[in-house]
Amino acid sequence: MQNVLLNNDVEMPILGFGVYQIPPEQTEQAVSDALAAGYRSLDTAAAYGNEEAVGRAIKASGIPREDLFVTTKLWISSAGEENARRAFHTSLRRLGLDHLDLYLIHQPFGDVYGSWRAMEALHREGVVRAIGVSNFYPDRLVDLIDHNEITPAVNQIETHPFNRRTVDQEVMRERGVQIESWGPFAEGRNNLFSDPVLSGIGAAHGKSVAQVVLRWLIQRRVVVIPKSVRADRMAENLDFDFELTDDQMASIDAMDTGESLFFDHRDPEVVSRFGKLQPNI
Ligand code: NAP
C-alpha cells in the first residue's frame, strides 16, 4: 500500500476502509472481510455507533497494532476541552486500543477550539499519533491553524468527481494539511456508477467506474476511504495500480459542479440542524 507522509512525519495509507452507515451488527464482519482483503487503515466515528464492532474485528484479526492505522472522530455534542478528552478515552475503550493513529473533529461546529486544545494535549501525551479535522472549509481551517499550536494533519472532506475541491486542496497543500476524501463515490448519487465519462475511461483500461474514481483521487494525492459491505467490491476498490492519462484526468475534472451533493457546512440551516442531532454516543 502506498502511504502519504503527514505534516508530523506519520505515514498514513493512501487508501483505507470507511464504515459509515454500516449497522453495528454488520460491522465486525465487514471490517474482518476488509482486513482479510488487505485494508490496513480503518475510518470510523463515535457518531457511527460501530466503534466497538470495529474493535472486535481488529482484535480477532491478530494483525499487529503497528500495521494498522485507525481513525475515529469526535462528535459535536462532545465538543469542548474536558468533554473532548472524555470522548477520546471512551472511543479508545470502545475500540479496545491503547492509542489512536488519527483523531478528527468530525464537524466544524460547537466549541471547536476547546476540542482542539484537548486534542493537542492528547497528542503531546502520545495517545494519538496525529490529529485533524473534517468538513472544514478553507476559512475555518486557516483560522484554526493560525490561532493554535498544532496544524491539523488531515482535513477529511466530501471529495468526488462532482465536487472535486481543488481550491480546498490547494489551500491545504500550502498549509501542509493532507486532504482526505469522504464519499469518493458520492455514495452513488448522480448515477455515478453508470456515468458515461467514467464508464468510457474504465472500458479503456479494463477497470470499473469505482476503480477509475479511486485512481483519479489517488493520482491527485487525495487519501481515500471507500465503504462497501461486499467482499468482491472491497477487493475491487483496492486495485488502483494503473495510470490515467492527462486527458482522462481532465475529463473527470470537467465533471465538477463546484457544489456539495449532500449539505453545505456554511449554510446556517445545516449548522443548526447538525448541532441538534443527538447520536447515541
Ligand atoms: P462512498 O464510499 O462514496 O459510497 C459507498 C457506496 O458505494 C455504498 O452504497 C457501496 O455499496 C457502494 N460501493 C462501494 N464500492 C462499490 C463498487 N466497487 N461498485 C459499486 N458500488 C460500490 O460513501 P461513504 O461511505 O459515505 O464514504 C466513505 C467513508 O467516508 C465512510 O464510510 C466514512 O468512513 C467516511 N465519511 C465521512 C464523513 C464525514 O463527515 N467526515 C461523511 C461521510 C462519510 P455496498 O456497501 O453495498 O457495496
Coordinates of C-alpha atoms and ligand atoms in Angstrom, one line a residue:
M1 CA 0.0 0.0 0.0
Q2 CA 1.2 3.5 -0.9
N3 CA 1.5 5.9 2.1
V4 CA 1.3 9.7 2.3
L5 CA 3.6 11.5 4.8
L6 CA 1.6 13.7 7.2
N7 CA 3.0 17.0 8.4
N8 CA 4.3 15.4 11.6
D9 CA 6.1 12.6 9.7
V10 CA 3.5 10.0 10.5
E11 CA 2.8 7.7 7.5
M12 CA -0.9 7.1 6.5
P13 CA -2.1 4.6 3.9
I14 CA -3.4 6.4 0.8
L15 CA -6.4 4.0 0.8
G16 CA -8.4 2.8 3.7
F17 CA -11.8 1.4 4.6
G18 CA -14.8 3.5 5.8
V19 CA -17.6 2.2 7.9
Y20 CA -20.2 5.0 7.9
Q21 CA -23.8 3.6 7.6
I22 CA -22.7 0.0 8.3
P23 CA -25.1 -1.1 11.0
P24 CA -23.2 -2.2 14.2
E25 CA -24.4 -5.8 13.8
Q26 CA -22.8 -6.0 10.3
T27 CA -19.6 -4.0 11.1
E28 CA -17.5 -6.7 12.7
Q29 CA -17.9 -9.0 9.6
A30 CA -17.4 -6.1 7.2
V31 CA -14.2 -5.0 8.9
S32 CA -13.0 -8.6 9.2
D33 CA -13.5 -9.0 5.4
A34 CA -11.8 -5.7 4.7
L35 CA -8.7 -6.7 6.8
A36 CA -8.6 -10.1 5.1
A37 CA -8.7 -8.3 1.7
G38 CA -5.7 -6.3 2.7
Y39 CA -7.0 -3.0 4.1
R40 CA -4.9 -1.7 7.0
S41 CA -6.5 1.7 7.5
L42 CA -9.9 2.0 9.1
D43 CA -12.1 5.0 9.4
T44 CA -14.9 5.2 12.0
A45 CA -16.5 7.8 14.3
A46 CA -18.2 7.9 17.6
A47 CA -21.4 9.1 15.8
Y48 CA -21.4 5.9 13.6
G49 CA -22.2 3.8 16.6
N50 CA -19.9 1.0 15.5
E51 CA -16.6 1.6 17.2
E52 CA -17.0 -1.5 19.4
A53 CA -17.6 -3.7 16.4
V54 CA -14.6 -2.3 14.6
G55 CA -12.5 -3.0 17.8
R56 CA -13.8 -6.6 17.9
A57 CA -12.7 -7.2 14.3
I58 CA -9.3 -5.7 14.9
K59 CA -8.8 -7.9 17.9
A60 CA -10.0 -11.0 16.1
S61 CA -7.7 -10.3 13.1
G62 CA -4.5 -10.8 15.1
I63 CA -2.8 -8.2 12.9
P64 CA 0.0 -6.4 14.8
R65 CA -1.2 -3.0 16.0
E66 CA 1.7 -1.2 14.3
D67 CA 0.5 -2.5 11.0
L68 CA -2.9 -0.8 11.4
F69 CA -3.9 2.9 11.0
V70 CA -7.1 3.6 13.0
T71 CA -9.1 6.8 12.7
T72 CA -12.1 7.9 14.7
K73 CA -13.9 11.2 15.2
L74 CA -15.2 13.5 17.9
W75 CA -18.9 14.4 17.6
I76 CA -20.3 17.9 18.2
S77 CA -22.1 17.0 21.5
S78 CA -18.7 16.1 22.9
A79 CA -17.0 19.4 21.9
G80 CA -15.0 21.4 24.4
E81 CA -11.8 20.8 26.3
E82 CA -13.0 18.4 29.1
N83 CA -15.7 16.7 27.0
A84 CA -13.4 16.0 24.1
R85 CA -10.8 14.4 26.4
R86 CA -13.5 12.2 27.9
A87 CA -14.9 11.3 24.5
F88 CA -11.5 10.4 23.2
H89 CA -10.9 7.9 26.0
T90 CA -14.5 6.5 25.5
S91 CA -13.7 5.9 21.8
L92 CA -10.3 4.3 22.7
R93 CA -12.0 2.0 25.1
R94 CA -14.8 1.0 22.6
L95 CA -12.1 0.3 20.0
G96 CA -10.1 -1.8 22.6
L97 CA -6.9 0.2 21.7
D98 CA -4.3 2.0 23.8
H99 CA -3.7 4.6 21.2
L100 CA -5.2 6.1 18.0
D101 CA -3.5 6.9 14.8
L102 CA -5.7 9.8 13.9
Y103 CA -8.4 11.6 15.8
L104 CA -10.6 14.1 13.9
I105 CA -13.0 16.9 14.9
H106 CA -16.0 15.5 12.9
Q107 CA -17.8 18.8 12.2
P108 CA -16.7 22.4 12.4
F109 CA -19.4 23.2 14.9
G110 CA -19.6 23.8 18.7
D111 CA -16.5 24.5 20.8
V112 CA -14.0 23.5 18.2
Y113 CA -11.2 25.5 19.9
G114 CA -11.7 23.8 23.3
S115 CA -11.8 20.4 21.5
W116 CA -8.6 21.3 19.6
R117 CA -6.7 22.2 22.8
A118 CA -7.7 18.8 24.3
M119 CA -6.5 17.1 21.1
E120 CA -3.2 18.9 21.1
A121 CA -2.7 17.8 24.7
L122 CA -3.6 14.1 23.9
H123 CA -1.2 14.2 21.0
R124 CA 1.6 15.5 23.3
E125 CA 0.8 12.7 25.8
G126 CA 1.4 10.2 23.0
V127 CA -2.1 8.6 22.9
V128 CA -2.8 9.8 19.4
R129 CA -0.2 9.9 16.6
A130 CA -1.9 12.6 14.5
I131 CA -4.9 15.0 15.0
G132 CA -7.0 16.6 12.3
V133 CA -10.4 17.9 11.3
S134 CA -13.2 17.1 9.0
N135 CA -15.7 19.2 7.0
F136 CA -13.7 22.4 7.4
Y137 CA -13.8 24.9 4.6
P138 CA -10.6 26.9 3.9
D139 CA -11.6 29.9 6.0
R140 CA -12.3 27.8 9.2
L141 CA -9.2 25.7 8.6
V142 CA -6.9 28.6 8.2
D143 CA -8.4 30.3 11.3
L144 CA -7.8 27.1 13.4
I145 CA -4.2 26.8 12.1
D146 CA -3.3 30.5 12.7
H147 CA -4.6 30.5 16.3
N148 CA -3.3 27.2 17.6
E149 CA 0.0 25.4 18.1
I150 CA -0.6 22.3 16.0
T151 CA -1.6 22.4 12.4
P152 CA -4.2 19.7 11.6
A153 CA -2.5 16.7 9.8
V154 CA -5.6 15.9 7.8
N155 CA -8.9 17.5 6.7
Q156 CA -11.5 14.9 5.7
I157 CA -14.0 16.5 3.3
E158 CA -16.6 15.5 0.7
T159 CA -14.5 14.9 -2.5
H160 CA -15.6 13.1 -5.7
P161 CA -15.9 13.8 -9.4
F162 CA -19.0 16.0 -8.9
N163 CA -17.3 18.1 -6.2
R164 CA -13.6 17.9 -6.7
R165 CA -12.4 20.5 -4.2
T166 CA -9.4 21.8 -6.0
V167 CA -9.4 25.2 -4.3
D168 CA -9.6 23.5 -0.9
Q169 CA -6.9 21.1 -1.8
E170 CA -4.6 24.0 -2.9
V171 CA -5.1 25.8 0.5
M172 CA -4.4 22.5 2.3
R173 CA -1.3 22.0 0.2
E174 CA 0.0 25.5 1.1
R175 CA -0.7 24.9 4.8
G176 CA 0.7 21.3 5.0
V177 CA -2.7 19.6 5.6
Q178 CA -3.4 16.3 3.9
I179 CA -6.8 16.2 2.0
E180 CA -8.8 13.0 2.6
S181 CA -12.0 12.3 0.6
W182 CA -15.2 11.2 2.2
G183 CA -17.9 9.9 -0.2
P184 CA -15.4 9.1 -3.0
F185 CA -18.3 7.6 -5.0
A186 CA -20.7 10.3 -3.9
E187 CA -22.5 7.3 -2.3
G188 CA -23.6 6.6 -5.9
R189 CA -25.5 9.8 -6.3
N190 CA -25.9 11.4 -9.7
N191 CA -25.8 7.9 -11.2
L192 CA -22.0 7.9 -10.6
F193 CA -21.6 4.2 -11.2
S194 CA -23.2 4.4 -14.7
D195 CA -21.7 7.8 -15.7
P196 CA -20.7 7.6 -19.4
V197 CA -17.4 9.5 -19.0
L198 CA -16.3 7.3 -16.1
S199 CA -17.5 4.1 -17.8
G200 CA -15.7 5.1 -21.0
I201 CA -12.4 5.6 -19.2
G202 CA -12.9 2.4 -17.3
A203 CA -13.5 0.5 -20.6
A204 CA -10.2 1.8 -22.0
H205 CA -8.3 0.4 -19.0
G206 CA -10.4 -2.7 -18.3
K207 CA -11.4 -1.2 -15.0
S208 CA -14.6 -0.5 -13.2
V209 CA -16.1 3.0 -12.6
A210 CA -15.2 2.6 -8.9
Q211 CA -11.6 1.9 -9.7
V212 CA -11.4 4.9 -12.1
V213 CA -12.7 7.2 -9.4
L214 CA -10.3 5.9 -6.8
R215 CA -7.4 6.1 -9.2
W216 CA -8.4 9.7 -10.2
L217 CA -8.4 10.7 -6.5
I218 CA -5.1 8.9 -5.6
Q219 CA -3.4 10.3 -8.7
R220 CA -4.3 13.7 -7.2
R221 CA -2.7 12.6 -3.9
V222 CA -6.1 12.5 -2.1
V223 CA -6.4 9.9 0.6
V224 CA -9.5 7.7 0.1
I225 CA -11.6 5.5 2.4
P226 CA -14.3 3.8 0.2
K227 CA -17.0 1.9 2.0
S228 CA -18.5 -1.4 0.9
V229 CA -20.1 -4.3 2.8
R230 CA -19.4 -6.7 -0.2
A231 CA -16.1 -8.6 -0.2
D232 CA -15.9 -8.5 -4.0
R233 CA -16.2 -4.7 -4.1
M234 CA -13.7 -4.4 -1.2
A235 CA -11.1 -6.3 -3.4
E236 CA -12.1 -4.2 -6.5
N237 CA -11.6 -1.0 -4.6
L238 CA -8.1 -2.0 -3.5
D239 CA -6.9 -2.3 -7.1
F240 CA -5.8 1.1 -8.3
D241 CA -2.5 0.0 -9.9
F242 CA -2.9 1.7 -13.2
E243 CA -2.5 5.2 -14.5
L244 CA -4.9 7.7 -16.0
T245 CA -3.7 9.9 -18.9
D246 CA -3.7 13.7 -18.5
D247 CA -6.7 13.8 -20.9
Q248 CA -8.6 11.3 -18.8
M249 CA -7.8 13.2 -15.6
A250 CA -9.0 16.4 -17.3
S251 CA -12.3 14.8 -18.5
I252 CA -13.1 13.7 -14.9
D253 CA -12.1 17.2 -13.6
A254 CA -14.7 18.6 -16.1
M255 CA -17.5 16.7 -14.2
D256 CA -17.1 19.1 -11.2
T257 CA -20.2 21.1 -10.3
G258 CA -18.4 23.0 -7.5
E259 CA -21.2 22.1 -5.1
S260 CA -21.9 19.6 -2.4
L261 CA -24.3 16.7 -3.3
F262 CA -25.0 16.4 0.4
F263 CA -25.0 19.5 2.5
D264 CA -23.2 22.8 2.7
H265 CA -21.5 23.3 6.1
R266 CA -21.6 27.1 5.6
D267 CA -25.4 27.1 5.4
P268 CA -26.9 28.4 8.7
E269 CA -29.8 25.9 8.5
V270 CA -27.3 23.0 8.1
V271 CA -25.2 24.3 11.0
S272 CA -28.3 24.5 13.2
R273 CA -29.6 21.0 12.1
F274 CA -26.2 19.3 12.8
G275 CA -26.0 20.9 16.2
K276 CA -29.4 19.4 17.2
L277 CA -28.5 15.9 16.0
Q278 CA -28.2 13.6 19.0
P279 CA -26.5 10.4 18.0
N280 CA -26.5 7.8 20.8
I281 CA -22.9 8.2 21.9
Ligands
NAP1 P1 -18.9 6.1 -0.7 O1 -17.7 5.3 -0.2 O2 -18.8 7.2 -1.7 O3 -20.0 5.1 -1.3 C1 -20.4 3.9 -0.6 C2 -21.5 3.3 -1.5 O4 -20.9 2.8 -2.7 C3 -22.2 2.2 -0.9 O5 -23.5 2.2 -1.3 C4 -21.5 0.9 -1.5 O6 -22.4 -0.2 -1.6 C5 -21.2 1.4 -2.9 N1 -19.9 0.8 -3.5 C6 -18.7 0.7 -2.9 N2 -17.8 0.1 -3.7 C7 -18.5 -0.1 -4.9 C8 -18.1 -0.7 -6.1 N3 -16.9 -1.1 -6.3 N4 -19.0 -0.8 -7.1 C9 -20.3 -0.3 -6.9 N5 -20.7 0.2 -5.7 C10 -19.8 0.3 -4.7 O7 -19.7 6.7 0.6 P2 -19.4 6.9 2.2 O8 -19.5 5.6 2.9 O9 -20.3 8.0 2.6 O10 -17.9 7.4 2.2 C11 -16.8 6.6 2.6 C12 -16.3 6.8 4.0 O11 -16.1 8.2 4.3 C13 -17.4 6.5 5.0 O12 -17.6 5.1 5.2 C14 -16.9 7.2 6.3 O13 -15.8 6.4 6.8 C15 -16.4 8.5 5.7 N6 -17.3 9.6 5.7 C16 -17.1 10.7 6.5 C17 -17.9 11.7 6.6 C18 -17.6 12.9 7.4 O14 -18.4 13.8 7.7 N7 -16.4 13.0 7.9 C19 -19.2 11.7 5.9 C20 -19.4 10.6 5.1 C21 -18.5 9.5 5.0 P3 -22.1 -1.6 -0.8 O15 -21.7 -1.3 0.6 O16 -23.5 -2.3 -0.9 O17 -21.1 -2.2 -1.6

